[in-house]
mmCIF file of C-alpha atoms and ligand atoms in Angstrom:
data_model
loop_
_atom_site.group_PDB
_atom_site.id
_atom_site.type_symbol
_atom_site.label_atom_id
_atom_site.label_comp_id
_atom_site.label_asym_id
_atom_site.label_seq_id
_atom_site.Cartn_x
_atom_site.Cartn_y
_atom_site.Cartn_z
ATOM 1 C CA UNK T 1 -13.796 -0.705 -18.164
ATOM 2 C CA UNK T 2 -13.053 -3.720 -19.047
ATOM 3 C CA UNK T 3 -10.245 -6.169 -17.759
ATOM 4 C CA UNK T 4 -7.577 -7.324 -20.325
ATOM 5 C CA UNK T 5 -4.357 -9.321 -20.877
ATOM 6 C CA UNK T 6 -2.391 -9.597 -17.457
ATOM 7 C CA UNK T 7 0.924 -7.040 -17.796
ATOM 8 C CA UNK T 8 2.991 -8.214 -15.114
ATOM 9 C CA UNK T 9 2.790 -9.894 -11.482
ATOM 10 C CA UNK T 10 4.918 -9.045 -8.799
ATOM 11 C CA UNK T 11 4.934 -10.638 -5.413
ATOM 12 C CA UNK T 12 1.960 -8.822 -3.921
ATOM 13 C CA UNK T 13 -0.085 -8.014 -7.594
ATOM 14 C CA UNK T 14 -0.763 -8.564 -10.802
ATOM 15 C CA UNK T 15 -1.241 -6.260 -13.385
ATOM 16 C CA UNK T 16 -3.839 -6.117 -16.130
ATOM 17 C CA UNK T 17 -4.578 -4.077 -19.528
ATOM 18 C CA UNK T 18 -7.725 -2.495 -19.482
ATOM 19 C CA UNK T 19 -9.694 -0.829 -22.348
ATOM 20 C CA UNK T 20 -8.180 2.131 -21.747
ATOM 21 C CA UNK T 21 -4.621 2.489 -22.630
ATOM 22 C CA UNK T 22 -3.975 5.063 -19.802
ATOM 23 C CA UNK T 23 -5.692 2.669 -17.210
ATOM 24 C CA UNK T 24 -4.730 -0.417 -15.622
ATOM 25 C CA UNK T 25 -6.239 -2.449 -13.376
ATOM 26 C CA UNK T 26 -4.375 -4.219 -10.012
ATOM 27 C CA UNK T 27 -5.083 -7.034 -8.102
ATOM 28 C CA UNK T 28 -3.853 -7.767 -4.711
ATOM 29 C CA UNK T 29 -2.075 -11.298 -3.757
ATOM 30 C CA UNK T 30 -2.693 -12.830 -0.324
ATOM 31 C CA UNK T 31 0.787 -13.799 -0.529
ATOM 32 C CA UNK T 32 3.938 -11.852 1.549
ATOM 33 C CA UNK T 33 7.156 -12.120 0.998
ATOM 34 C CA UNK T 34 10.409 -10.924 3.189
ATOM 35 C CA UNK T 35 13.759 -10.610 2.574
ATOM 36 C CA UNK T 36 13.748 -10.653 -1.465
ATOM 37 C CA UNK T 37 11.309 -13.485 -1.589
ATOM 38 C CA UNK T 38 13.948 -15.534 0.810
ATOM 39 C CA UNK T 39 10.232 -15.673 2.872
ATOM 40 C CA UNK T 40 7.505 -16.630 1.418
ATOM 41 C CA UNK T 41 3.159 -17.526 2.477
ATOM 42 C CA UNK T 42 0.097 -17.470 1.810
ATOM 43 C CA UNK T 43 -1.486 -15.276 4.123
ATOM 44 C CA UNK T 44 -5.195 -15.074 3.373
ATOM 45 C CA UNK T 45 -7.150 -11.599 3.078
ATOM 46 C CA UNK T 46 -3.985 -9.947 3.298
ATOM 47 C CA UNK T 47 -4.816 -9.017 -0.744
ATOM 48 C CA UNK T 48 -8.022 -7.421 0.471
ATOM 49 C CA UNK T 49 -6.554 -5.730 3.456
ATOM 50 C CA UNK T 50 -3.981 -4.004 1.792
ATOM 51 C CA UNK T 51 -6.358 -2.915 -1.567
ATOM 52 C CA UNK T 52 -8.684 -1.532 1.416
ATOM 53 C CA UNK T 53 -6.099 0.070 3.137
ATOM 54 C CA UNK T 54 -4.057 2.007 0.282
ATOM 55 C CA UNK T 55 -7.516 2.953 -1.654
ATOM 56 C CA UNK T 56 -8.248 5.181 1.618
ATOM 57 C CA UNK T 57 -4.800 6.127 2.291
ATOM 58 C CA UNK T 58 -4.204 7.418 -1.453
ATOM 59 C CA UNK T 59 -8.061 8.616 -1.516
ATOM 60 C CA UNK T 60 -7.138 11.009 1.959
ATOM 61 C CA UNK T 61 -3.665 11.964 0.091
ATOM 62 C CA UNK T 62 -5.830 13.287 -2.966
ATOM 63 C CA UNK T 63 -7.807 15.406 -0.718
ATOM 64 C CA UNK T 64 -4.954 16.987 0.742
ATOM 65 C CA UNK T 65 -3.416 17.754 -2.469
ATOM 66 C CA UNK T 66 -1.249 14.738 -3.215
ATOM 67 C CA UNK T 67 -1.518 13.651 -6.405
ATOM 68 C CA UNK T 68 -1.429 9.672 -7.071
ATOM 69 C CA UNK T 69 -1.733 7.107 -9.735
ATOM 70 C CA UNK T 70 -4.786 5.845 -7.883
ATOM 71 C CA UNK T 71 -8.002 6.292 -9.731
ATOM 72 C CA UNK T 72 -10.906 4.069 -7.753
ATOM 73 C CA UNK T 73 -11.373 0.575 -5.516
ATOM 74 C CA UNK T 74 -13.139 -1.878 -7.896
ATOM 75 C CA UNK T 75 -13.444 -4.443 -4.898
ATOM 76 C CA UNK T 76 -12.126 -6.050 -1.867
ATOM 77 C CA UNK T 77 -9.084 -6.702 -4.238
ATOM 78 C CA UNK T 78 -9.094 -4.552 -7.105
ATOM 79 C CA UNK T 79 -8.351 -1.229 -7.861
ATOM 80 C CA UNK T 80 -7.657 0.705 -11.121
ATOM 81 C CA UNK T 81 -5.081 3.103 -11.253
ATOM 82 C CA UNK T 82 -3.558 5.524 -14.004
ATOM 83 C CA UNK T 83 -0.794 3.984 -16.297
ATOM 84 C CA UNK T 84 2.563 5.274 -15.438
ATOM 85 C CA UNK T 85 6.324 4.314 -15.641
ATOM 86 C CA UNK T 86 7.645 3.117 -12.563
ATOM 87 C CA UNK T 87 11.171 4.928 -11.859
ATOM 88 C CA UNK T 88 12.961 2.320 -10.919
ATOM 89 C CA UNK T 89 14.238 3.987 -7.117
ATOM 90 C CA UNK T 90 12.409 3.290 -3.982
ATOM 91 C CA UNK T 91 12.024 6.062 -1.756
ATOM 92 C CA UNK T 92 12.133 5.283 1.839
ATOM 93 C CA UNK T 93 11.176 7.875 4.685
ATOM 94 C CA UNK T 94 12.305 7.403 8.262
ATOM 95 C CA UNK T 95 11.617 9.342 11.428
ATOM 96 C CA UNK T 96 12.356 6.494 14.182
ATOM 97 C CA UNK T 97 15.360 4.096 13.416
ATOM 98 C CA UNK T 98 14.415 0.521 12.538
ATOM 99 C CA UNK T 99 14.716 -2.045 10.754
ATOM 100 C CA UNK T 100 17.851 -2.292 8.335
ATOM 101 C CA UNK T 101 19.016 1.221 9.355
ATOM 102 C CA UNK T 102 19.583 -0.485 12.957
ATOM 103 C CA UNK T 103 21.650 -2.987 11.263
ATOM 104 C CA UNK T 104 23.394 -1.335 8.883
ATOM 105 C CA UNK T 105 24.683 2.265 10.988
ATOM 106 C CA UNK T 106 23.817 0.635 14.549
ATOM 107 C CA UNK T 107 21.273 3.342 15.430
ATOM 108 C CA UNK T 108 18.953 1.573 18.642
ATOM 109 C CA UNK T 109 15.524 1.009 17.857
ATOM 110 C CA UNK T 110 13.459 3.216 18.379
ATOM 111 C CA UNK T 111 15.325 6.052 18.695
ATOM 112 C CA UNK T 112 13.919 9.177 17.161
ATOM 113 C CA UNK T 113 15.289 11.588 14.201
ATOM 114 C CA UNK T 114 14.916 15.059 14.822
ATOM 115 C CA UNK T 115 14.284 15.385 11.308
ATOM 116 C CA UNK T 116 13.283 13.011 8.464
ATOM 117 C CA UNK T 117 15.556 10.897 6.602
ATOM 118 C CA UNK T 118 14.953 10.083 3.204
ATOM 119 C CA UNK T 119 16.839 7.739 1.355
ATOM 120 C CA UNK T 120 17.013 5.686 -2.152
ATOM 121 C CA UNK T 121 17.394 1.886 -3.261
ATOM 122 C CA UNK T 122 17.345 0.447 -6.667
ATOM 123 C CA UNK T 123 14.729 -1.225 -7.597
ATOM 124 C CA UNK T 124 16.526 -4.735 -8.901
ATOM 125 C CA UNK T 125 15.525 -7.403 -7.068
ATOM 126 C CA UNK T 126 19.150 -9.284 -8.764
ATOM 127 C CA UNK T 127 20.962 -6.803 -6.879
ATOM 128 C CA UNK T 128 19.054 -7.175 -3.574
ATOM 129 C CA UNK T 129 17.602 -3.441 -3.746
ATOM 130 C CA UNK T 130 20.803 -1.756 -2.898
ATOM 131 C CA UNK T 131 21.169 1.870 -1.176
ATOM 132 C CA UNK T 132 22.180 4.577 -3.938
ATOM 133 C CA UNK T 133 22.415 8.202 -3.580
ATOM 134 C CA UNK T 134 21.412 11.341 -6.658
ATOM 135 C CA UNK T 135 24.583 10.822 -7.718
ATOM 136 C CA UNK T 136 23.907 6.970 -8.546
ATOM 137 C CA UNK T 137 20.695 7.982 -9.344
ATOM 138 C CA UNK T 138 21.598 10.248 -12.131
ATOM 139 C CA UNK T 139 25.079 7.800 -13.395
ATOM 140 C CA UNK T 140 22.840 5.608 -14.227
ATOM 141 C CA UNK T 141 20.196 8.172 -16.228
ATOM 142 C CA UNK T 142 17.298 6.534 -13.642
ATOM 143 C CA UNK T 143 15.765 10.015 -12.976
ATOM 144 C CA UNK T 144 16.817 13.847 -13.517
ATOM 145 C CA UNK T 145 18.457 16.135 -10.943
ATOM 146 C CA UNK T 146 14.815 17.443 -11.112
ATOM 147 C CA UNK T 147 12.592 14.914 -10.736
ATOM 148 C CA UNK T 148 14.866 13.691 -7.757
ATOM 149 C CA UNK T 149 14.406 16.375 -6.220
ATOM 150 C CA UNK T 150 10.833 16.821 -6.651
ATOM 151 C CA UNK T 151 10.706 12.863 -5.421
ATOM 152 C CA UNK T 152 12.130 14.105 -2.310
ATOM 153 C CA UNK T 153 9.655 16.543 -1.363
ATOM 154 C CA UNK T 154 6.818 14.698 -1.971
ATOM 155 C CA UNK T 155 8.437 12.181 -0.302
ATOM 156 C CA UNK T 156 8.632 14.872 3.274
ATOM 157 C CA UNK T 157 4.762 15.865 2.151
ATOM 158 C CA UNK T 158 3.781 12.417 1.973
ATOM 159 C CA UNK T 159 5.394 12.012 5.772
ATOM 160 C CA UNK T 160 3.565 14.759 7.098
ATOM 161 C CA UNK T 161 0.288 14.278 5.832
ATOM 162 C CA UNK T 162 0.388 10.249 6.684
ATOM 163 C CA UNK T 163 2.080 10.863 10.123
ATOM 164 C CA UNK T 164 -1.148 12.995 11.094
ATOM 165 C CA UNK T 165 -3.403 10.325 9.710
ATOM 166 C CA UNK T 166 -1.756 7.931 11.550
ATOM 167 C CA UNK T 167 -1.372 9.907 14.848
ATOM 168 C CA UNK T 168 -5.342 10.446 14.917
ATOM 169 C CA UNK T 169 -5.550 6.492 15.183
ATOM 170 C CA UNK T 170 -2.881 5.766 17.881
ATOM 171 C CA UNK T 171 -0.474 4.996 15.518
ATOM 172 C CA UNK T 172 2.858 5.875 15.136
ATOM 173 C CA UNK T 173 5.218 6.001 11.345
ATOM 174 C CA UNK T 174 8.323 5.266 12.145
ATOM 175 C CA UNK T 175 9.398 5.212 8.288
ATOM 176 C CA UNK T 176 8.163 3.715 4.378
ATOM 177 C CA UNK T 177 8.469 3.149 1.294
ATOM 178 C CA UNK T 178 7.018 4.905 -1.840
ATOM 179 C CA UNK T 179 7.082 4.067 -5.072
ATOM 180 C CA UNK T 180 6.850 7.390 -7.978
ATOM 181 C CA UNK T 181 5.954 7.327 -12.011
ATOM 182 C CA UNK T 182 5.957 9.248 -14.491
ATOM 183 C CA UNK T 183 2.498 9.257 -16.548
ATOM 184 C CA UNK T 184 2.252 9.977 -20.163
ATOM 185 C CA UNK T 185 2.308 13.803 -20.237
ATOM 186 C CA UNK T 186 5.643 13.313 -17.795
ATOM 187 C CA UNK T 187 4.157 14.112 -14.370
ATOM 188 C CA UNK T 188 5.810 12.494 -11.307
ATOM 189 C CA UNK T 189 3.520 10.679 -9.661
ATOM 190 C CA UNK T 190 3.531 9.014 -6.486
ATOM 191 C CA UNK T 191 2.576 5.341 -7.316
ATOM 192 C CA UNK T 192 2.885 1.361 -6.279
ATOM 193 C CA UNK T 193 0.377 1.237 -2.945
ATOM 194 C CA UNK T 194 0.863 2.930 0.911
ATOM 195 C CA UNK T 195 0.071 -0.033 3.331
ATOM 196 C CA UNK T 196 1.123 -2.323 6.056
ATOM 197 C CA UNK T 197 3.654 -3.778 3.653
ATOM 198 C CA UNK T 198 5.336 -0.730 2.780
ATOM 199 C CA UNK T 199 4.974 1.315 6.304
ATOM 200 C CA UNK T 200 6.186 0.351 9.845
ATOM 201 C CA UNK T 201 3.605 0.990 12.006
ATOM 202 C CA UNK T 202 3.814 0.784 15.546
ATOM 203 C CA UNK T 203 0.655 1.456 18.019
ATOM 204 C CA UNK T 204 1.208 4.391 19.887
ATOM 205 C CA UNK T 205 -0.048 2.571 23.848
ATOM 206 C CA UNK T 206 1.789 -0.961 23.495
ATOM 207 C CA UNK T 207 4.633 -0.336 20.860
ATOM 208 C CA UNK T 208 3.539 -3.193 19.329
ATOM 209 C CA UNK T 209 3.826 -3.521 15.649
ATOM 210 C CA UNK T 210 1.163 -3.931 13.287
ATOM 211 C CA UNK T 211 2.683 -4.201 9.477
ATOM 212 C CA UNK T 212 5.220 -6.623 7.783
ATOM 213 C CA UNK T 213 7.695 -6.644 10.326
ATOM 214 C CA UNK T 214 4.955 -9.187 11.702
ATOM 215 C CA UNK T 215 5.684 -11.658 9.192
ATOM 216 C CA UNK T 216 9.494 -10.622 8.715
ATOM 217 C CA UNK T 217 10.515 -11.308 12.467
ATOM 218 C CA UNK T 218 7.339 -13.907 12.604
ATOM 219 C CA UNK T 219 6.040 -11.138 15.715
ATOM 220 C CA UNK T 220 2.646 -12.206 16.074
ATOM 221 C CA UNK T 221 -0.434 -12.857 13.418
ATOM 222 C CA UNK T 222 -0.335 -10.055 10.353
ATOM 223 C CA UNK T 223 -3.724 -10.067 9.647
ATOM 224 C CA UNK T 224 -4.855 -9.239 13.223
ATOM 225 C CA UNK T 225 -1.875 -5.862 12.661
ATOM 226 C CA UNK T 226 -3.776 -5.055 8.868
ATOM 227 C CA UNK T 227 -7.180 -5.521 10.376
ATOM 228 C CA UNK T 228 -6.628 -3.275 13.189
ATOM 229 C CA UNK T 229 -4.815 0.039 10.749
ATOM 230 C CA UNK T 230 -7.814 -0.782 8.519
ATOM 231 C CA UNK T 231 -10.904 -0.209 11.411
ATOM 232 C CA UNK T 232 -8.763 2.502 12.623
ATOM 233 C CA UNK T 233 -8.994 4.356 9.367
ATOM 234 C CA UNK T 234 -12.340 3.552 9.288
ATOM 235 C CA UNK T 235 -12.470 0.726 6.922
ATOM 236 C CA UNK T 236 -14.651 -2.484 7.292
ATOM 237 C CA UNK T 237 -12.648 -5.199 9.303
HETATM 238 P P1 LIG A 301 13.761 -1.099 5.571
HETATM 239 O O1 LIG A 301 14.050 -0.840 7.466
HETATM 240 O O2 LIG A 301 14.180 -2.710 5.182
HETATM 241 O O3 LIG A 301 15.403 -0.805 5.161
HETATM 242 O O4 LIG A 301 12.539 -0.871 5.176
HETATM 243 C C1 LIG A 301 12.321 0.610 5.120
HETATM 244 C C2 LIG A 301 10.730 0.535 5.126
HETATM 245 O O5 LIG A 301 10.528 0.767 4.005
HETATM 246 C C3 LIG A 301 9.937 0.187 5.833
HETATM 247 O O6 LIG A 301 8.762 0.937 6.451
HETATM 248 C C4 LIG A 301 9.091 -1.419 4.992
HETATM 249 C C5 LIG A 301 9.421 -0.672 3.673
HETATM 250 N N1 LIG A 301 9.762 -1.607 2.125
HETATM 251 C C6 LIG A 301 9.238 -1.987 1.530
HETATM 252 O O7 LIG A 301 8.728 -1.375 1.247
HETATM 253 N N2 LIG A 301 9.767 -2.970 0.630
HETATM 254 C C7 LIG A 301 11.181 -3.451 0.903
HETATM 255 O O8 LIG A 301 11.599 -3.893 -0.289
HETATM 256 C C8 LIG A 301 11.847 -3.063 1.862
HETATM 257 C C9 LIG A 301 12.927 -4.006 1.962
HETATM 258 C C10 LIG A 301 11.234 -2.695 2.709
HETATM 259 N N1 LIG A 302 9.559 -6.633 -0.324
HETATM 260 C C1 LIG A 302 10.102 -6.909 -0.181
HETATM 261 C C2 LIG A 302 10.702 -9.039 -0.346
HETATM 262 O O1 LIG A 302 9.110 -9.391 -0.809
HETATM 263 C C3 LIG A 302 11.467 -6.940 1.202
HETATM 264 C C4 LIG A 302 10.597 -7.017 2.518
HETATM 265 O O2 LIG A 302 9.249 -6.296 2.830
HETATM 266 O O3 LIG A 302 11.073 -6.987 3.680
HETATM 267 O O4 LIG A 302 10.922 -9.385 -0.242
#
């Protein structure tokens, strides 16, 4: 596979074309951003940690029948994915109250929900990724009712798999964000990444964050937290 022109550079990744029309080459960067890019730092090794963790998680999900854009890990910081057209809706699943939910609705941080809560956010940096509902998605023509239902079902299935995966390594899955895309056949596939950048992960023993909150709220060393997740998942520190 050959790496071709850069198609897009985001906050945490660069996306390149390849010599195959339906395959993209992703390179994970060492940049960390939070609060819609207001806080920004380069953290050595972060790209490798997220690439390795996301590759391990997508591979494990594939073995459990969850299809995603992930094809293979190429190097410490690179992976190949199937080309999809991203649906500009971030799907967040919450098992325990934290983050914006605590701020917005006054839940106590750490409150366990009896059922997971699914939320949608409009993926638009200029608007600051606002919360939206099914009717907004439909009215804006971002996805059909059927695709919204599919995303919700897939997100809840991923939640079940991830809860078990993390429980086995002594980590509680608090919440996470997913993105979906459509391939050329119109199939809705899980896309983007699943990593400590996009999940809240608390150590079961100590309650410590092992995710991007370490950076967002200066709670501790981000690389140390991400390394803990990688090694516990069976990867190389
Ligand atoms: P929130 O509590 O800040 O709304 O975040 C919910 C989850 O979504 C949390 O696991 C972090 C993740 N997330 C992203 O992956 N990207 C984002 O831009 C935001 C705001 C949250
Ligand atoms: N991903 C967002 C940013 O880069 C926000 C966040 O993760 O907190 O600014």
